[in-house]
PDB file of C-alpha atoms in Angstrom:
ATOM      1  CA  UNK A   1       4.321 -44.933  -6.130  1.00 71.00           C
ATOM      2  CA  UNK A   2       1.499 -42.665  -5.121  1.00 73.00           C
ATOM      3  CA  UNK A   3       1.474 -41.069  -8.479  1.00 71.00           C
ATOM      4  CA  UNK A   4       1.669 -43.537 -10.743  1.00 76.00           C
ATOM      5  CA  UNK A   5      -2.331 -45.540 -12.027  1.00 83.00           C
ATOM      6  CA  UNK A   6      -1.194 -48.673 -11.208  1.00 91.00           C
ATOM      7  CA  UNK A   7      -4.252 -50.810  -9.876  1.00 94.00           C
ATOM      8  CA  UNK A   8      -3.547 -52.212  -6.061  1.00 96.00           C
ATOM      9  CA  UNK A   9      -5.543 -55.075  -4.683  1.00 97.00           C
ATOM     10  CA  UNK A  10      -5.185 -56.225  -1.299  1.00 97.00           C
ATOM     11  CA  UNK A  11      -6.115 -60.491  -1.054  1.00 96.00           C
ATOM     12  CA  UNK A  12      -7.434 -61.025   2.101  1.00 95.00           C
ATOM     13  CA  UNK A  13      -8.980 -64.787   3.216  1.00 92.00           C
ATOM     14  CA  UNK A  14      -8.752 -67.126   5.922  1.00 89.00           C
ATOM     15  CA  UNK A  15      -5.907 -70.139   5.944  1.00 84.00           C
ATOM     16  CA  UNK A  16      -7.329 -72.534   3.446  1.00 88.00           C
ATOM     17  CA  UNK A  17     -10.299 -69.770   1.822  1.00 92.00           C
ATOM     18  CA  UNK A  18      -8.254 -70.484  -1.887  1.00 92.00           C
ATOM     19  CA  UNK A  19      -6.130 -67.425  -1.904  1.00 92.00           C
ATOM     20  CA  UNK A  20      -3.364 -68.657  -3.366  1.00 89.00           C
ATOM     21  CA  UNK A  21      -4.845 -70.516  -6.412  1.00 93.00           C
ATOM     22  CA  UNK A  22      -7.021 -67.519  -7.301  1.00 96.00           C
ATOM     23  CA  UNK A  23      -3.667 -65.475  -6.851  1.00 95.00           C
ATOM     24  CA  UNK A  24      -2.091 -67.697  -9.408  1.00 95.00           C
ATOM     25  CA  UNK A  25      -5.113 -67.433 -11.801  1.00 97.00           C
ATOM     26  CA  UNK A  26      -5.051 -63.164 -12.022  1.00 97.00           C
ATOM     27  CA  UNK A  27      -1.312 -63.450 -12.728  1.00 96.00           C
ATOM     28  CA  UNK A  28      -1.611 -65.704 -15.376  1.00 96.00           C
ATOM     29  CA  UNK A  29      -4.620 -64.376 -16.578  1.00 96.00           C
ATOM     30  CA  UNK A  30      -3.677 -60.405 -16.416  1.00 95.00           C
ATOM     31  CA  UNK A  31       0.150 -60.732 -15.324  1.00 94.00           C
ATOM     32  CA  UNK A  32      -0.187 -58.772 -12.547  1.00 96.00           C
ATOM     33  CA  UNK A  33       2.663 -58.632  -9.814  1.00 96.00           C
ATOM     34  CA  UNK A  34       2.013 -60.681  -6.665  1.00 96.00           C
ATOM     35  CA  UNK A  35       3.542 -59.789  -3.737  1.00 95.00           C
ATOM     36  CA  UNK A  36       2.824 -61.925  -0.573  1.00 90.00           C
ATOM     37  CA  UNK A  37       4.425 -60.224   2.742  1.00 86.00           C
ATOM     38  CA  UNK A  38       6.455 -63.557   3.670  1.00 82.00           C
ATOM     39  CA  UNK A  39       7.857 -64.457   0.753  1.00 87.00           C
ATOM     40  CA  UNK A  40       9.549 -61.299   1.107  1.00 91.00           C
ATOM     41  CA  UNK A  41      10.788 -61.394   4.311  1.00 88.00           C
ATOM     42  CA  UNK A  42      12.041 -65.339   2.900  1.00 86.00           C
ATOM     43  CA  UNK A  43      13.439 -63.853   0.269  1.00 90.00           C
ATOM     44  CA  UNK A  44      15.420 -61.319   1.802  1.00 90.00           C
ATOM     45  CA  UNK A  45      16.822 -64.018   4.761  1.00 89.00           C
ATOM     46  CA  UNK A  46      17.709 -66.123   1.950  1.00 90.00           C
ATOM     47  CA  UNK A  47      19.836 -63.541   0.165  1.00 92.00           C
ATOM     48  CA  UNK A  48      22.192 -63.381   3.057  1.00 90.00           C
ATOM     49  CA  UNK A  49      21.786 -59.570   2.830  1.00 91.00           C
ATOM     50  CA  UNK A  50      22.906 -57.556   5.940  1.00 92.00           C
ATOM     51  CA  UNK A  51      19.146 -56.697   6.359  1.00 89.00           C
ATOM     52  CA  UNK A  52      18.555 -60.516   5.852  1.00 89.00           C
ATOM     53  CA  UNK A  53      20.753 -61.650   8.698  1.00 91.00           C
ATOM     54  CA  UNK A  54      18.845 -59.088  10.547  1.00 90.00           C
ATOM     55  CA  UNK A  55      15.349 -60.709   9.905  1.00 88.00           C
ATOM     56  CA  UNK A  56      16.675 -64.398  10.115  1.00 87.00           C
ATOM     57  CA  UNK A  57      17.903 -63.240  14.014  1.00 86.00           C
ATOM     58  CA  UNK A  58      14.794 -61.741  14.487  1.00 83.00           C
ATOM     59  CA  UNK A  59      12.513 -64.104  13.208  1.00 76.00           C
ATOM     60  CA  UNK A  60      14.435 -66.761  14.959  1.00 77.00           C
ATOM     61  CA  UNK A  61      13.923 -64.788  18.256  1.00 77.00           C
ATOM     62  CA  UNK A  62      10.160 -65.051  17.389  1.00 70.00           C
ATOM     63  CA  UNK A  63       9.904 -61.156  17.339  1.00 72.00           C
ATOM     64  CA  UNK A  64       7.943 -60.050  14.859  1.00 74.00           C
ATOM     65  CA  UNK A  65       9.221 -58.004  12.285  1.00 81.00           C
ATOM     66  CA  UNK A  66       8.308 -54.132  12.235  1.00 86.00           C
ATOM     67  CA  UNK A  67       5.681 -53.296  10.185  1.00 88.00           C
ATOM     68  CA  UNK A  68       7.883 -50.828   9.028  1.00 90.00           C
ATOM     69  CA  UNK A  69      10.240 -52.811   8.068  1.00 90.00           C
ATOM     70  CA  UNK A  70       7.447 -55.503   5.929  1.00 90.00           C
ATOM     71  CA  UNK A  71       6.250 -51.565   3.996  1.00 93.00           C
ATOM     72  CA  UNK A  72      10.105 -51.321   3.012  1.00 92.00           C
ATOM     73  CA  UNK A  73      10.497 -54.732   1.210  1.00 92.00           C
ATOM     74  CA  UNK A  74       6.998 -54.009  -0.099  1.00 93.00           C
ATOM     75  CA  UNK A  75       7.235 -50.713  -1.815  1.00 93.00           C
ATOM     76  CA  UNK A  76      10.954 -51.777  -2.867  1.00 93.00           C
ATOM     77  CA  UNK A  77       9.548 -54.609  -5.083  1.00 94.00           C
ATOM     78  CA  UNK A  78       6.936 -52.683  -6.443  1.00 95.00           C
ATOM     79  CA  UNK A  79       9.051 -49.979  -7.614  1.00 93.00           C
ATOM     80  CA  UNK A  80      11.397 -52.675  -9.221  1.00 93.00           C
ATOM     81  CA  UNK A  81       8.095 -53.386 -11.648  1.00 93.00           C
ATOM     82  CA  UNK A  82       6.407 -50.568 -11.654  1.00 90.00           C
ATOM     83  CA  UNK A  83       7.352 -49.903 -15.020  1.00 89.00           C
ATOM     84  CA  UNK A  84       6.160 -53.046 -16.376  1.00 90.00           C
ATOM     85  CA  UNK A  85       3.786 -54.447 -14.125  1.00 92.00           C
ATOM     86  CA  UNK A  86      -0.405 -53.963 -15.042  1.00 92.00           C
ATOM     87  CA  UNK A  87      -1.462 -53.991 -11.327  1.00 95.00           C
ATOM     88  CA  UNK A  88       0.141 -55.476  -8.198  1.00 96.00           C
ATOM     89  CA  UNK A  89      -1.759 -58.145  -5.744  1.00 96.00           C
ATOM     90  CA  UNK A  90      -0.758 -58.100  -2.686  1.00 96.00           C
ATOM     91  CA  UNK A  91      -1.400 -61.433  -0.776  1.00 92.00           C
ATOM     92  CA  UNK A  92      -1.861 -61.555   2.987  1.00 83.00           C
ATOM     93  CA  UNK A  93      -1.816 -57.572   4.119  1.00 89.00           C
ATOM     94  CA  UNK A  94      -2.468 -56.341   6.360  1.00 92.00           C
ATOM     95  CA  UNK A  95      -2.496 -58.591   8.985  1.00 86.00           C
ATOM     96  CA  UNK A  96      -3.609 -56.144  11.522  1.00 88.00           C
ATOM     97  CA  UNK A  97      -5.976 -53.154  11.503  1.00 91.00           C
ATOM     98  CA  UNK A  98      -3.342 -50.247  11.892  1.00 92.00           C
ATOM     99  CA  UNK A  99      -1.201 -51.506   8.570  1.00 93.00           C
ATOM    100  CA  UNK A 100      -4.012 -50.694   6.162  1.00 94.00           C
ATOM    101  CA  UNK A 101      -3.828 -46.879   6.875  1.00 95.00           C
ATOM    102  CA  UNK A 102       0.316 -47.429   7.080  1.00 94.00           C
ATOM    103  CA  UNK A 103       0.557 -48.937   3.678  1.00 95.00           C
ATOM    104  CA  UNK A 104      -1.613 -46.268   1.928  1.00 95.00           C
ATOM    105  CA  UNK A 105       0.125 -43.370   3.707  1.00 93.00           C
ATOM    106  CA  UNK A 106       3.742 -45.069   3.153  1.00 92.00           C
ATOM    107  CA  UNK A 107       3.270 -46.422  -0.671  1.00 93.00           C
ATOM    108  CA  UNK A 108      -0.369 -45.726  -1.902  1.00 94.00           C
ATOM    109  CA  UNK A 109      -4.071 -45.469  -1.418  1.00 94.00           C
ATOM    110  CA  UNK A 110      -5.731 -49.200  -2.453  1.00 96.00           C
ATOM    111  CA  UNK A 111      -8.349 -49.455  -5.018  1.00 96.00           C
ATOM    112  CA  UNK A 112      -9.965 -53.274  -3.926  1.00 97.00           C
ATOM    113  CA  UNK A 113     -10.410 -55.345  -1.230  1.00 97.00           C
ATOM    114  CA  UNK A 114     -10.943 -59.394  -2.567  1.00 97.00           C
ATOM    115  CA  UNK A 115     -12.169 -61.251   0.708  1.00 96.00           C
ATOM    116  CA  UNK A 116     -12.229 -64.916   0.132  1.00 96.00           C
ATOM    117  CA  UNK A 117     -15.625 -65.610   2.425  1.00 95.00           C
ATOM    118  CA  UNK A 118     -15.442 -68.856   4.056  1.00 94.00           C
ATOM    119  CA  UNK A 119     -17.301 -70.633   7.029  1.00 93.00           C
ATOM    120  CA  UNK A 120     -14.835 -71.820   9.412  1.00 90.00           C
ATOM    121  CA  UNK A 121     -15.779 -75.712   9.663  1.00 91.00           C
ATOM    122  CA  UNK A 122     -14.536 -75.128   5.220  1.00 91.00           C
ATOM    123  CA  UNK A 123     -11.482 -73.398   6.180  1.00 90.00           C
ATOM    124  CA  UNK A 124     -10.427 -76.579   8.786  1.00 88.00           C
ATOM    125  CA  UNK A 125     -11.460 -79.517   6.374  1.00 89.00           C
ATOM    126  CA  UNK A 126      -9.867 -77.664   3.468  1.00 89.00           C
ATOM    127  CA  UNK A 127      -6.375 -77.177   5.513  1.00 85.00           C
ATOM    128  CA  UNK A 128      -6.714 -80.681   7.189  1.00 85.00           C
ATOM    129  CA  UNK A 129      -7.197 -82.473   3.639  1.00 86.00           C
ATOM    130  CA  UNK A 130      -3.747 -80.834   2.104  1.00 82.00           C
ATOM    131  CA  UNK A 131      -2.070 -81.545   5.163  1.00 79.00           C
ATOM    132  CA  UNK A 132      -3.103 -85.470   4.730  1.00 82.00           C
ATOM    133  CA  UNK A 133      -1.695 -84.962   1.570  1.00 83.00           C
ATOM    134  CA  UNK A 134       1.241 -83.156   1.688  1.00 78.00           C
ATOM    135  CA  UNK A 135       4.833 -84.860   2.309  1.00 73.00           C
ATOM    136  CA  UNK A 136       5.706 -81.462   4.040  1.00 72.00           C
ATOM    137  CA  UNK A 137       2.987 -80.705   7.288  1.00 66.00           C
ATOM    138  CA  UNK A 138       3.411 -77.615   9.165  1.00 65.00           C
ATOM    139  CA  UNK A 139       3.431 -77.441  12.527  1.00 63.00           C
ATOM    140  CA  UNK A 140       0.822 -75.294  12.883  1.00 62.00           C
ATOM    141  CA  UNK A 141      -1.845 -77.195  10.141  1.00 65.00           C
ATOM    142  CA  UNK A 142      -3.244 -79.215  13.572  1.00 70.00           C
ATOM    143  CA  UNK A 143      -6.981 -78.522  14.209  1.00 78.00           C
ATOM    144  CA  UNK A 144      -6.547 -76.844  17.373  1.00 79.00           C
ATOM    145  CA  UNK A 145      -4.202 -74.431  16.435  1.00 79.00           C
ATOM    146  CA  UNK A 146      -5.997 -73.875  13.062  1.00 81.00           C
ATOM    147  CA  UNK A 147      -8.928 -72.901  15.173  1.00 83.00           C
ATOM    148  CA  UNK A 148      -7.272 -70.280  16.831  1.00 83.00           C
ATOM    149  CA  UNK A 149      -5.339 -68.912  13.884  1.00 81.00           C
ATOM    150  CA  UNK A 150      -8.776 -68.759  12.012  1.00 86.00           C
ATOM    151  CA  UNK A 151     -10.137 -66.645  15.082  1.00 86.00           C
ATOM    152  CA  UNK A 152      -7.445 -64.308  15.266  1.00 83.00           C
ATOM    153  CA  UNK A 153      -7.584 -63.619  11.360  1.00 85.00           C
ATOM    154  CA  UNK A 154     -11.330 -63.200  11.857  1.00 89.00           C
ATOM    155  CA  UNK A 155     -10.781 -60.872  14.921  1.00 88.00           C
ATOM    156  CA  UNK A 156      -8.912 -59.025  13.086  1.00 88.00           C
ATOM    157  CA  UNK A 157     -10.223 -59.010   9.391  1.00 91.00           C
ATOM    158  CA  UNK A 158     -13.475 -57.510  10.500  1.00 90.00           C
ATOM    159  CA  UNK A 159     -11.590 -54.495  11.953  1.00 93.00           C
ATOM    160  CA  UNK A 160      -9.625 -54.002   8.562  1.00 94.00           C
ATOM    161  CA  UNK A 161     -12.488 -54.308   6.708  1.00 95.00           C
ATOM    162  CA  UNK A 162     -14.687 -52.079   8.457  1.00 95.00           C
ATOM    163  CA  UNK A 163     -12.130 -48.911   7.079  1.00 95.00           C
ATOM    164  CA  UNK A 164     -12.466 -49.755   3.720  1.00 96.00           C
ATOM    165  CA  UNK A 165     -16.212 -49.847   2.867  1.00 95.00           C
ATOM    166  CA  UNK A 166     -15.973 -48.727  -1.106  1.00 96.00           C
ATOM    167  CA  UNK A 167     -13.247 -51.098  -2.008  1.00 97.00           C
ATOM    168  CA  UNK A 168     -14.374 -54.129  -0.080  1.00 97.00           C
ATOM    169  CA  UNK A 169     -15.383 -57.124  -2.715  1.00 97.00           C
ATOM    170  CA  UNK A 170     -16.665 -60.089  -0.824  1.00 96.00           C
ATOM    171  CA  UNK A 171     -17.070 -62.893  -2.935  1.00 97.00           C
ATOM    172  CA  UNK A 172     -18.613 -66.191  -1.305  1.00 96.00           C
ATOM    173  CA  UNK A 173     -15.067 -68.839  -1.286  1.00 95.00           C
ATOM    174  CA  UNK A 174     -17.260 -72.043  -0.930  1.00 95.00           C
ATOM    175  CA  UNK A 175     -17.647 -72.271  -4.458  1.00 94.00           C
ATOM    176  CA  UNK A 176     -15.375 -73.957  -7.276  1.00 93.00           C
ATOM    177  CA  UNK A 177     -12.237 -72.099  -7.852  1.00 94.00           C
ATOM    178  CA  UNK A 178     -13.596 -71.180 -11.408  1.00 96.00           C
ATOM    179  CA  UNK A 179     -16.918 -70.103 -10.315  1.00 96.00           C
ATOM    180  CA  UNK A 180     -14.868 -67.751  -7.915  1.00 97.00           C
ATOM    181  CA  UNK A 181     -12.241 -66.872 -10.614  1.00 97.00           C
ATOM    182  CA  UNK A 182     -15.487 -65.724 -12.671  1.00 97.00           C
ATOM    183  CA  UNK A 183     -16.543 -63.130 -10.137  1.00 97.00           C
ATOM    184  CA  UNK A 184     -12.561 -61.939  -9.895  1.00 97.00           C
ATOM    185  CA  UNK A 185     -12.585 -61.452 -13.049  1.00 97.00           C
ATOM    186  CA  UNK A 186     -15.728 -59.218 -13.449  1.00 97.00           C
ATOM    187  CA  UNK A 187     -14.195 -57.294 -10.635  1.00 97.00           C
ATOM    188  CA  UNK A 188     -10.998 -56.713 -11.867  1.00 97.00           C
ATOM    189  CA  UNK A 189     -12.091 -55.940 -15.329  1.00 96.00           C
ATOM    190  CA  UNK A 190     -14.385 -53.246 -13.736  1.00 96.00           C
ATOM    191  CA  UNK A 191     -11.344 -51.925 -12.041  1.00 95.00           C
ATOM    192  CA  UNK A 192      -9.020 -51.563 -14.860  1.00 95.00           C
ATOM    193  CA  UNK A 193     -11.369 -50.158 -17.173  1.00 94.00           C
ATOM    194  CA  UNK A 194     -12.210 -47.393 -14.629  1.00 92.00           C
ATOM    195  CA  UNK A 195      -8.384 -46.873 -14.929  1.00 87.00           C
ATOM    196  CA  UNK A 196      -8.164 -46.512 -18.403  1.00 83.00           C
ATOM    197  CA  UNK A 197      -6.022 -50.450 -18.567  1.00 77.00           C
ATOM    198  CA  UNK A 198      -8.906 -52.001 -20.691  1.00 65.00           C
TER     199      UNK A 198
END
């Protein structure tokens, strides 16, 4: 993976901060690859794979699976498109600050950072409002426990952040998903130009 000019973006947001629509809008628009950490681990359960039975005991146990073992799935679907894949996104890593360095070491170095910039009070009325309209609520879409899930991904977004100063984009998440999409798409056309992809 490390050799080959593949653009890698990391997504990075807060519950609710419009990730996943503006994930859905580079794919369509530049058909990247998206890769989000727990569909892969979902994936893999669901296969009924020996690894999967693995995970599905683990996750069941509610141990958290090795970092290790989240780098493995990763890199193994990206190699399975790396021939005809234009970049990859990678939705939701890292979760922690030590990852960042682990992924780059284990697959390859990052080129940007998207953070999805939202004030917290946006984040709970955004997450509160699909939950009032979904037919499916999760357990954990409750305003208590959203307020401590948005504090521990703040906690610990600032600390990822913080390593990667050149390939940090922060683009302000409050606004309309198109005015956002406009300012992904600048960024990403800068990228792949300066990659020869344009």
């Amino acid at each position: 993976m490390k050799d080959s000019n593949v653009p890698i973006i990391w997504v990075l947001g807060g519950p609710g901060c419009g990730k996943g629509t503006q994930c859905a809008k580079i794919v369509e628009k530049y058909n990247f690859s998206h890769f989000s950490t727990g569909d892969l681990l979902r994936d893999e359960v669901a296969s009924g794979s020996d690894k999967g039975k693995e995970l599905q005991e683990m996750m069941t146990k509610g141990i958290l699976v090795s970092n290790e073992i989240v780098l493995k799935l990763l890199e193994a679907a990206m190699v399975k498109v790396k021939s005809t894949t234009i970049g990859y996104l990678i939705d939701g890593y890292p979760r922690e600050p030590a990852q960042g360095p682990e992924f780059e070491k284990f697959i390859a170095p990052v080129d940007i950072i998207l953070y999805f910039e939202c004030k917290n009070e946006t984040l709970v009325a955004r997450i509160l409002k699909r939950a009032s309209e979904s037919a499916v609520v999760r357990a954990d879409d409750n305003e208590e426990t959203l307020k401590t899930r948005i504090a521990t991904f703040r906690t610990n977004t600032e600390k990822i952040l913080e390593q990667y100063p050149t390939q940090l984009k922060r683009i302000d998440a409050e606004q309309g998903p198109d005015v956002i999409f406009a300012e992904v798409t600048k960024i990403i056309d800068g990228l792949l130009a300066s990659k020869g992809k344009k």
